[in-house]
Short mmCIF file of C-alpha atoms in Angstrom, two decimals:
data_model
loop_
_atom_site.label_atom_id
_atom_site.label_comp_id
_atom_site.label_asym_id
_atom_site.label_seq_id
_atom_site.Cartn_x
_atom_site.Cartn_y
_atom_site.Cartn_z
CA LEU A 1 4.27 -35.66 -5.79
CA PRO A 2 7.14 -35.17 -8.22
CA ASP A 3 10.43 -34.46 -6.29
CA GLY A 4 11.07 -31.24 -7.70
CA LEU A 5 7.59 -29.64 -6.99
CA PHE A 6 7.78 -31.24 -3.34
CA HIS A 7 10.99 -29.25 -3.25
CA ILE A 8 9.54 -26.11 -4.42
CA LEU A 9 6.49 -25.93 -1.91
CA GLN A 10 8.64 -26.97 0.90
CA SER A 11 11.37 -24.60 0.34
CA LEU A 12 8.53 -21.73 -0.10
CA LEU A 13 6.55 -22.54 3.19
CA ASN A 14 9.93 -22.74 5.08
CA GLY A 15 11.11 -19.71 3.77
CA PHE A 16 7.90 -17.92 4.85
CA ASP A 17 8.10 -19.34 8.28
CA ILE A 18 5.45 -22.28 7.59
CA ARG A 19 7.37 -24.98 9.26
CA ASN A 20 6.96 -28.30 7.51
CA CYS A 21 3.51 -27.88 6.65
CA ILE A 22 3.75 -30.38 3.75
CA HIS A 23 4.90 -32.97 5.91
CA LYS A 24 2.43 -32.42 8.65
CA CYS A 25 -0.47 -32.41 5.92
CA LEU A 26 1.10 -35.74 4.85
CA ASP A 27 0.84 -37.15 8.21
CA GLY A 28 -2.74 -36.07 8.52
CA ASP A 29 -2.21 -33.71 11.41
CA HIS A 30 -4.48 -30.79 10.18
CA ARG A 31 -4.79 -29.43 13.61
CA GLN A 32 -1.09 -28.82 13.85
CA ILE A 33 -1.09 -27.02 10.54
CA THR A 34 -4.17 -24.75 11.33
CA SER A 35 -2.23 -23.84 14.60
CA ALA A 36 0.89 -23.34 12.69
CA LEU A 37 -0.81 -21.17 10.20
CA ALA A 38 -2.69 -19.03 13.02
CA ALA A 39 0.61 -18.44 14.88
CA CYS A 40 2.57 -17.39 11.49
CA ASP A 41 3.09 -13.46 11.46
CA LYS A 42 3.38 -13.55 7.65
CA LEU A 43 -0.14 -14.88 6.85
CA THR A 44 0.14 -12.83 3.59
CA HIS A 45 2.92 -15.37 2.53
CA VAL A 46 1.13 -18.73 3.05
CA PHE A 47 1.62 -20.75 -0.14
CA ILE A 48 -0.97 -23.35 -0.20
CA LEU A 49 -3.83 -22.50 -2.44
CA ALA A 50 -6.16 -20.17 -0.85
CA CYS A 51 -7.05 -19.88 3.05
CA GLU A 52 -9.45 -17.48 4.34
CA ILE A 53 -6.78 -15.09 5.58
CA PRO A 54 -3.77 -15.31 3.13
CA VAL A 55 -3.67 -13.31 0.22
CA ILE A 56 -0.75 -14.97 -1.52
CA GLN A 57 -1.54 -18.10 -3.42
CA ILE A 58 0.24 -20.73 -5.17
CA LYS A 59 -1.18 -22.71 -8.56
CA SER A 60 0.67 -25.39 -10.28
CA THR A 61 -0.59 -27.36 -13.47
CA TYR A 62 1.42 -30.24 -12.59
CA ILE A 63 0.76 -31.28 -8.77
CA ASP A 64 -1.58 -34.38 -8.69
CA ALA A 65 -5.13 -33.23 -8.41
CA ALA A 66 -5.91 -35.88 -5.80
CA PHE A 67 -3.13 -34.77 -3.65
CA LEU A 68 -4.11 -31.36 -3.89
CA LYS A 69 -7.81 -32.02 -2.82
CA GLY A 70 -6.68 -34.08 0.31
CA LEU A 71 -4.36 -31.18 1.14
CA CYS A 72 -7.09 -28.73 0.83
CA HIS A 73 -9.52 -30.99 3.03
CA LYS A 74 -7.00 -31.36 5.64
CA LEU A 75 -5.91 -27.87 5.90
CA GLN A 76 -9.84 -26.94 5.86
CA ILE A 77 -9.13 -24.63 2.83
CA LEU A 78 -11.58 -23.91 -0.23
CA SER A 79 -9.92 -24.00 -3.29
CA GLY A 80 -10.41 -23.64 -7.19
CA THR A 81 -7.33 -26.08 -8.10
CA GLY A 82 -7.17 -27.53 -11.43
CA CYS A 83 -4.19 -29.92 -12.62
CA ARG A 84 -3.89 -30.93 -16.02
CA LYS A 85 -6.97 -32.74 -17.69
CA SER A 86 -8.28 -33.46 -14.23
CA ALA A 87 -8.91 -29.93 -13.18
CA ALA A 88 -11.94 -29.04 -11.22
CA VAL A 89 -11.32 -25.32 -12.33
CA SER A 90 -9.38 -23.90 -15.41
CA THR A 91 -6.16 -22.34 -14.71
CA SER A 92 -7.52 -19.06 -16.28
CA GLN A 93 -10.89 -19.32 -14.16
CA TRP A 94 -8.54 -19.78 -11.05
CA ALA A 95 -6.58 -16.72 -12.04
CA GLY A 96 -9.51 -14.77 -12.37
CA GLU A 97 -10.79 -15.61 -9.07
CA GLN A 98 -7.60 -14.31 -7.61
CA PHE A 99 -7.45 -11.02 -9.33
CA ARG A 100 -10.98 -10.40 -8.33
CA ALA A 101 -10.33 -11.32 -4.62
CA GLY A 102 -7.82 -8.92 -4.63
CA LYS A 103 -4.80 -10.90 -3.94
CA GLU A 104 -1.62 -9.42 -3.49
CA GLY A 105 0.48 -11.93 -5.23
CA VAL A 106 -0.11 -14.92 -7.37
CA ILE A 107 2.37 -17.69 -7.97
CA PHE A 108 2.48 -20.01 -10.75
CA VAL A 109 4.51 -23.32 -10.85
CA GLY A 110 4.78 -24.34 -14.52
CA ALA A 111 5.32 -22.81 -18.01
CA CYS A 112 5.23 -18.81 -18.57
CA GLY A 113 2.96 -19.42 -21.54
CA ILE A 114 0.41 -20.74 -19.46
CA ALA A 115 0.83 -18.19 -16.60
CA VAL A 116 0.43 -15.28 -19.35
CA ARG A 117 -2.64 -16.76 -21.01
CA SER A 118 -4.19 -17.28 -17.71
CA ILE A 119 -4.01 -13.81 -16.20
CA ALA A 120 -4.05 -11.87 -19.70
CA PRO A 121 -7.77 -11.23 -19.17
CA TYR A 122 -7.67 -9.83 -15.77
CA ILE A 123 -4.77 -7.31 -16.39
CA ALA A 124 -5.95 -3.99 -15.38
CA GLY A 125 -3.01 -1.43 -14.39
CA LYS A 126 0.08 -1.09 -12.73
CA LYS A 127 -1.73 0.34 -9.52
CA THR A 128 -4.28 -2.38 -9.04
CA ASP A 129 -2.44 -5.69 -10.62
CA PRO A 130 -1.04 -8.23 -8.18
CA ALA A 131 2.11 -9.64 -8.22
CA VAL A 132 2.40 -12.68 -10.33
CA LEU A 133 5.71 -15.05 -10.20
CA VAL A 134 6.37 -17.96 -12.41
CA ILE A 135 8.56 -20.81 -10.91
CA ASP A 136 9.50 -23.68 -13.33
CA GLU A 137 8.83 -27.02 -11.96
CA CYS A 138 12.40 -28.12 -11.34
CA GLY A 139 12.78 -24.99 -9.16
CA LYS A 140 15.65 -23.22 -11.17
CA PHE A 141 14.28 -20.00 -12.06
CA VAL A 142 11.93 -17.61 -10.32
CA ILE A 143 10.46 -15.09 -13.08
CA ALA A 144 8.75 -11.69 -12.02
CA LEU A 145 6.02 -11.75 -14.55
CA LEU A 146 3.65 -8.75 -13.77
CA SER A 147 3.64 -5.79 -11.41
CA GLY A 148 7.34 -5.68 -10.61
CA HIS A 149 7.29 -2.39 -8.70
CA LEU A 150 4.17 -1.26 -7.32
CA GLY A 151 2.93 -4.81 -6.99
CA GLY A 152 6.22 -6.17 -5.46
CA ALA A 153 7.04 -8.85 -7.84
CA ASN A 154 10.65 -8.11 -7.95
CA GLU A 155 11.16 -8.22 -4.27
CA LEU A 156 8.84 -11.21 -3.78
CA ALA A 157 11.00 -13.21 -6.62
CA LEU A 158 14.19 -12.45 -5.03
CA ARG A 159 12.72 -13.51 -1.57
CA CYS A 160 11.58 -16.72 -3.30
CA ALA A 161 14.61 -17.23 -5.15
CA GLY A 162 16.49 -17.13 -2.04
CA TYR A 163 14.45 -19.58 -0.38
CA LEU A 164 14.69 -22.02 -3.56
CA LYS A 165 18.46 -21.18 -4.22
CA ALA A 166 16.97 -20.33 -7.73
CA VAL A 167 17.80 -17.68 -10.12
CA PRO A 168 15.59 -14.90 -9.84
CA VAL A 169 14.54 -13.12 -13.16
CA VAL A 170 14.08 -9.39 -13.09
CA THR A 171 13.66 -7.69 -16.45
CA THR A 172 12.66 -3.91 -15.23
CA ALA A 173 15.26 -1.46 -16.77
CA THR A 174 15.77 0.53 -13.29
CA ASP A 175 16.34 -2.46 -11.62
CA LEU A 176 19.08 -3.95 -14.18
CA HIS A 177 20.60 -0.40 -14.18
CA SER A 178 20.49 0.11 -10.51
CA ARG A 179 18.57 3.41 -11.04
CA PHE A 180 16.17 5.08 -8.79
CA ALA A 181 12.39 3.90 -9.36
CA VAL A 182 9.84 6.42 -8.05
CA ASP A 183 7.07 3.84 -7.81
CA VAL A 184 9.33 1.67 -5.76
CA PHE A 185 10.28 4.59 -3.61
CA ALA A 186 6.20 5.31 -3.01
CA LYS A 187 5.59 1.68 -2.17
CA LYS A 188 8.34 1.49 0.38
CA ASN A 189 7.11 4.61 1.97
CA GLY A 190 3.54 3.75 2.18
CA CYS A 191 2.71 6.53 -0.45
CA ALA A 192 0.21 6.65 -3.24
CA ILE A 193 1.88 7.76 -6.61
CA PHE A 194 -0.32 9.93 -9.30
CA HIS A 195 0.40 10.78 -13.03
CA MET A 196 2.13 7.70 -14.03
CA LYS A 197 2.80 8.86 -17.49
CA ALA A 198 5.44 11.24 -15.79
CA ALA A 199 6.73 8.54 -13.66
CA LYS A 200 7.65 6.61 -17.00
CA GLU A 201 9.29 9.98 -18.30
CA ALA A 202 11.20 10.14 -14.89
CA SER A 203 12.57 6.44 -15.17
CA ALA A 204 13.44 7.09 -19.03
CA ALA A 205 15.36 10.23 -18.35
CA LEU A 206 17.48 8.73 -15.53
CA LEU A 207 18.12 5.73 -17.53
CA ALA A 208 19.29 8.18 -20.24
CA GLY A 209 21.54 9.80 -17.63
CA GLU A 210 19.70 13.04 -17.42
CA SER A 211 18.57 14.71 -14.27
CA VAL A 212 15.27 14.51 -12.69
CA GLY A 213 14.04 17.32 -10.25
CA PHE A 214 12.75 16.33 -6.48
CA TYR A 215 11.02 18.38 -4.15
CA SER A 216 9.31 17.39 -0.98
CA GLU A 217 7.27 19.00 1.41
CA PHE A 218 8.13 16.49 4.14
CA PRO A 219 11.87 16.08 5.76
CA TRP A 220 13.90 12.75 4.46
CA ASP A 221 16.29 10.40 5.64
CA GLY A 222 18.95 8.91 3.68
CA GLU A 223 20.94 10.26 0.66
CA LEU A 224 19.46 11.65 -2.44
CA PRO A 225 19.89 9.08 -5.27
CA GLU A 226 21.96 9.72 -8.16
CA GLY A 227 20.18 11.57 -10.86
CA LEU A 228 17.75 13.41 -8.71
CA VAL A 229 18.22 17.04 -8.24
CA LEU A 230 16.97 18.97 -5.29
CA CYS A 231 14.83 21.59 -6.13
CA GLY A 232 12.36 24.20 -4.44
CA LYS A 233 8.76 24.56 -4.74
CA ASP A 234 9.25 26.85 -8.04
CA GLY A 235 11.24 23.83 -9.56
CA ARG A 236 14.45 25.51 -9.73
CA PRO A 237 17.48 23.35 -8.31
CA SER A 238 18.43 24.40 -4.55
CA ALA A 239 21.02 27.35 -4.21
CA ALA A 240 22.71 25.54 -1.62
CA ALA A 241 23.42 22.76 -3.66
CA ASP A 242 25.40 19.85 -2.08
CA PRO A 243 27.26 17.84 -5.13
CA GLU A 244 27.91 15.14 -2.70
CA LYS A 245 24.05 14.40 -2.40
CA GLY A 246 23.75 14.73 -6.34
CA GLU A 247 22.49 18.21 -6.05
CA ILE A 248 23.20 20.35 -9.21
CA ALA A 249 22.76 24.16 -9.35
CA GLY A 250 21.16 25.05 -12.48
CA GLU A 251 18.19 25.33 -14.96
CA ALA A 252 14.71 23.74 -13.63
CA PRO A 253 14.49 20.28 -14.82
CA GLU A 254 11.38 19.55 -17.10
CA THR A 255 10.58 16.15 -15.38
CA GLY A 256 10.44 15.89 -11.60
CA ILE A 257 8.89 14.35 -8.49
CA ALA A 258 7.08 15.94 -5.75
CA VAL A 259 6.32 14.47 -2.47
CA THR A 260 3.23 16.34 -1.63
CA ILE A 261 -0.09 16.20 -0.37
CA HIS A 262 -1.38 19.13 -2.55
CA ARG A 263 -2.95 18.54 -5.90
CA GLY A 264 -1.79 21.98 -7.20
CA CYS A 265 1.69 21.39 -6.26
CA LEU A 266 3.40 21.72 -9.69
CA PRO A 267 7.15 22.64 -9.62
CA PHE A 268 7.84 20.61 -12.79
CA LYS A 269 6.18 20.46 -16.35
CA ASN A 270 6.17 16.91 -16.10
CA ILE A 271 5.57 15.82 -12.51
CA VAL A 272 5.06 12.75 -10.29
CA HIS A 273 3.25 13.01 -7.18
CA VAL A 274 4.09 10.75 -4.43
CA VAL A 275 1.25 11.36 -1.64
CA PRO A 276 1.90 10.13 1.83
CA PRO A 277 -0.67 9.42 4.32
CA ALA A 278 0.26 12.44 6.30
CA ALA A 279 -3.07 14.37 7.12
CA VAL A 280 -5.75 13.86 9.70
CA LEU A 281 -9.21 15.14 9.09
CA GLY A 282 -10.87 16.39 12.32
CA MET A 283 -14.64 16.65 12.37
CA GLY A 284 -17.44 17.65 14.59
CA CYS A 285 -21.31 17.61 13.81
CA ARG A 286 -24.63 17.62 15.21
CA ARG A 287 -25.93 14.42 16.76
CA GLY A 288 -27.64 12.29 14.50
CA LYS A 289 -26.40 14.18 11.17
CA ASP A 290 -27.06 12.28 8.07
CA ALA A 291 -23.98 10.57 6.21
CA ALA A 292 -24.31 12.61 2.96
CA SER A 293 -24.19 15.76 4.66
CA ILE A 294 -20.76 14.64 6.75
CA ARG A 295 -19.31 12.98 3.47
CA LYS A 296 -20.15 16.32 1.46
CA ALA A 297 -18.63 18.50 3.97
CA ALA A 298 -15.29 16.25 4.20
CA GLU A 299 -15.17 16.31 0.24
CA GLU A 300 -15.32 20.17 0.22
CA CYS A 301 -12.86 20.47 2.90
CA LEU A 302 -10.49 18.51 0.80
CA ARG A 303 -11.32 20.33 -2.31
CA GLU A 304 -10.87 23.52 -0.85
CA SER A 305 -7.55 22.74 0.59
CA ASP A 306 -6.27 21.35 -2.60
CA VAL A 307 -5.26 18.01 -0.69
CA TYR A 308 -5.56 14.66 -2.05
CA ARG A 309 -8.02 12.25 -0.28
CA GLU A 310 -5.18 9.78 -0.33
CA ALA A 311 -3.16 11.98 1.97
CA LEU A 312 -5.69 11.29 4.98
CA LYS A 313 -4.34 8.81 7.49
CA ALA A 314 -7.38 8.92 9.86
CA ILE A 315 -10.48 10.76 10.54
CA ALA A 316 -10.55 12.37 14.35
CA SER A 317 -13.39 13.59 16.59
CA ILE A 318 -14.02 13.58 20.42
CA ASP A 319 -15.11 10.28 22.22
CA LEU A 320 -18.78 11.63 22.58
CA LYS A 321 -18.79 10.98 18.68
CA LYS A 322 -17.34 7.57 18.89
CA GLU A 323 -20.91 6.24 17.82
CA GLU A 324 -21.93 8.96 15.55
CA VAL A 325 -23.35 6.88 12.44
CA GLY A 326 -22.28 9.36 9.76
CA LEU A 327 -18.72 9.77 10.91
CA LEU A 328 -18.48 5.98 11.04
CA SER A 329 -19.95 5.51 7.68
CA LEU A 330 -17.48 8.04 6.29
CA ALA A 331 -14.54 6.36 7.76
CA GLU A 332 -15.58 3.01 6.40
CA ALA A 333 -16.30 4.29 3.07
CA TRP A 334 -12.75 6.00 2.91
CA GLN A 335 -11.11 2.89 4.61
CA LEU A 336 -9.80 5.14 7.31
CA PRO A 337 -9.31 4.74 11.07
CA PHE A 338 -11.67 6.95 13.02
CA LEU A 339 -9.86 8.25 16.04
CA THR A 340 -11.46 9.80 19.06
CA PHE A 341 -10.07 11.51 22.20
CA THR A 342 -11.36 12.43 25.36
CA GLU A 343 -12.42 16.20 26.52
CA GLU A 344 -8.83 16.22 28.81
CA GLU A 345 -6.84 14.77 26.12
CA LEU A 346 -8.20 17.87 23.56
CA LYS A 347 -7.86 20.28 26.21
CA ALA A 348 -4.12 19.26 26.54
CA VAL A 349 -3.53 19.83 22.72
CA GLN A 350 -0.95 23.01 22.45
CA GLY A 351 -1.66 25.90 20.03
CA GLU A 352 -4.46 28.44 18.96
CA PHE A 353 -7.72 27.10 18.16
CA THR A 354 -11.11 28.92 16.81
CA PRO A 355 -13.17 28.97 20.07
CA SER A 356 -16.86 28.30 20.38
CA GLN A 357 -18.85 28.81 23.54
CA PHE A 358 -21.59 26.34 22.12
CA VAL A 359 -19.25 23.52 21.50
CA LYS A 360 -17.86 24.14 24.77
CA LYS A 361 -21.02 23.85 26.47
CA ILE A 362 -21.80 20.51 24.91
CA THR A 363 -18.54 18.91 24.80
CA GLY A 364 -16.59 20.51 27.71
CA VAL A 365 -13.99 21.66 25.01
CA GLU A 366 -14.15 24.94 22.89
CA ASN A 367 -12.82 23.33 19.70
CA VAL A 368 -13.12 19.88 18.76
CA CYS A 369 -12.33 19.45 14.65
CA GLU A 370 -8.95 21.64 15.14
CA ARG A 371 -7.83 20.12 18.37
CA SER A 372 -8.70 16.52 17.13
CA ALA A 373 -6.85 16.86 13.65
CA VAL A 374 -3.49 18.20 15.55
CA LEU A 375 -3.50 15.50 18.05
CA GLY A 376 -4.49 12.85 15.62
CA CYS A 377 -1.19 13.78 13.71
CA GLY A 378 0.75 13.55 16.88
CA GLN A 379 0.75 17.32 17.64
CA GLY A 380 0.94 18.05 14.01
CA THR A 381 0.31 21.47 12.11
CA LEU A 382 -3.07 22.75 11.55
CA ILE A 383 -3.09 23.54 7.70
CA ARG A 384 -6.88 24.53 7.57
CA LYS A 385 -8.81 25.82 10.29
CA LYS A 386 -12.32 25.22 11.46
CA THR A 387 -14.85 25.31 8.69
CA GLY A 388 -18.56 24.88 9.60
CA ARG A 389 -21.50 24.06 7.10
CA ASP A 390 -24.72 22.63 7.63
CA GLY A 391 -24.17 21.48 10.85
CA VAL A 392 -20.80 19.77 10.22
CA THR A 393 -17.62 21.22 11.26
CA THR A 394 -13.84 20.27 9.70
CA ALA A 395 -10.43 21.13 9.79
CA LEU A 396 -7.14 19.63 8.53
CA ALA A 397 -3.85 19.00 10.27
CA ALA A 398 -0.55 17.41 8.74
CA GLY A 399 3.00 16.51 9.82
CA ASN A 400 5.22 14.37 11.69
CA ARG A 401 5.95 12.43 8.60
CA ARG A 402 9.29 11.55 7.14
CA ILE A 403 10.18 9.82 4.30
CA ARG A 404 13.46 7.76 3.35
CA PHE A 405 15.75 6.68 0.64
CA GLU A 406 17.37 3.34 0.98
#
């Protein structure tokens, strides 16, 4: 194994707290390696090919194939690695496997051209592409090649460059000019982002020194970044503008950002929606209710409330429903946790709720969907009261969510 590549692998592994894995592997102690991987709290950043758990992989077109095969065998790793002409799988095929598997990041060690040609057929879009880095074989440069913001390639490149004592190569304009980037803001706050064309326009405006509006349904921590103007729901700058926070009174900006859970929140002509997972869908249903009816009721609740599905952080109900197949099916389909609470926990929730003697007779508490939604939010605010249709009840609550500027 060339010294330069050995240094790259060792530095990255050690940087991500996988101590001396290369040394252990060369010594043949695969049990210690497996134990080290299992104990690591950063399994999403393991850098030796494809383990069952890790989501970030490393690919080199120069490492000796025999070495990699032995390494994979000792680590009990299934890998499609290829090196030069002895490759078992082409670099492009390997890259495709990583994209299809939903890896969060892919790292190439070698030439940029090889990486570009390998990933080109699989690039889909900003919201879905993984971070792609390229590291030269001498470990001098770490290049953020694809998905710098939403995919996290820029941040990952900086981390890897730190481990290698290399030069990070980041080319996104907002980073180069130290301007606010709404996609990075959304990612760091765990939010979904919608209307990417407007996001580009917001970045272009900030880079040109123009003002971009900012409206939020939620409180925030930190200082409003330079270039953002605090506005009300009507898109007009705040009357109580604070110049120290970059707030300027005047006409409504054409382009703006809204932190909201509502599709119809449109304070600006060109608007980016940053949607935090801040709402909980409270549900109740008759025993054995079919999954299709439950899903339809949930979708109609969101539509009538003008709330993004991505704004949900959980589905909630009473513990009597913890095995209800239709509710479990919905939670699985929408990839949300299903929270259940006891009768006593629901009774303790503060607020005014729509009573039902029938529900009380069955569950012991006069309302399930509203109370469970509010409790699931950590005593949030009810934003849609109980609605019943076809044996399914729904309610929405939101709150107790803050965003932050770094």
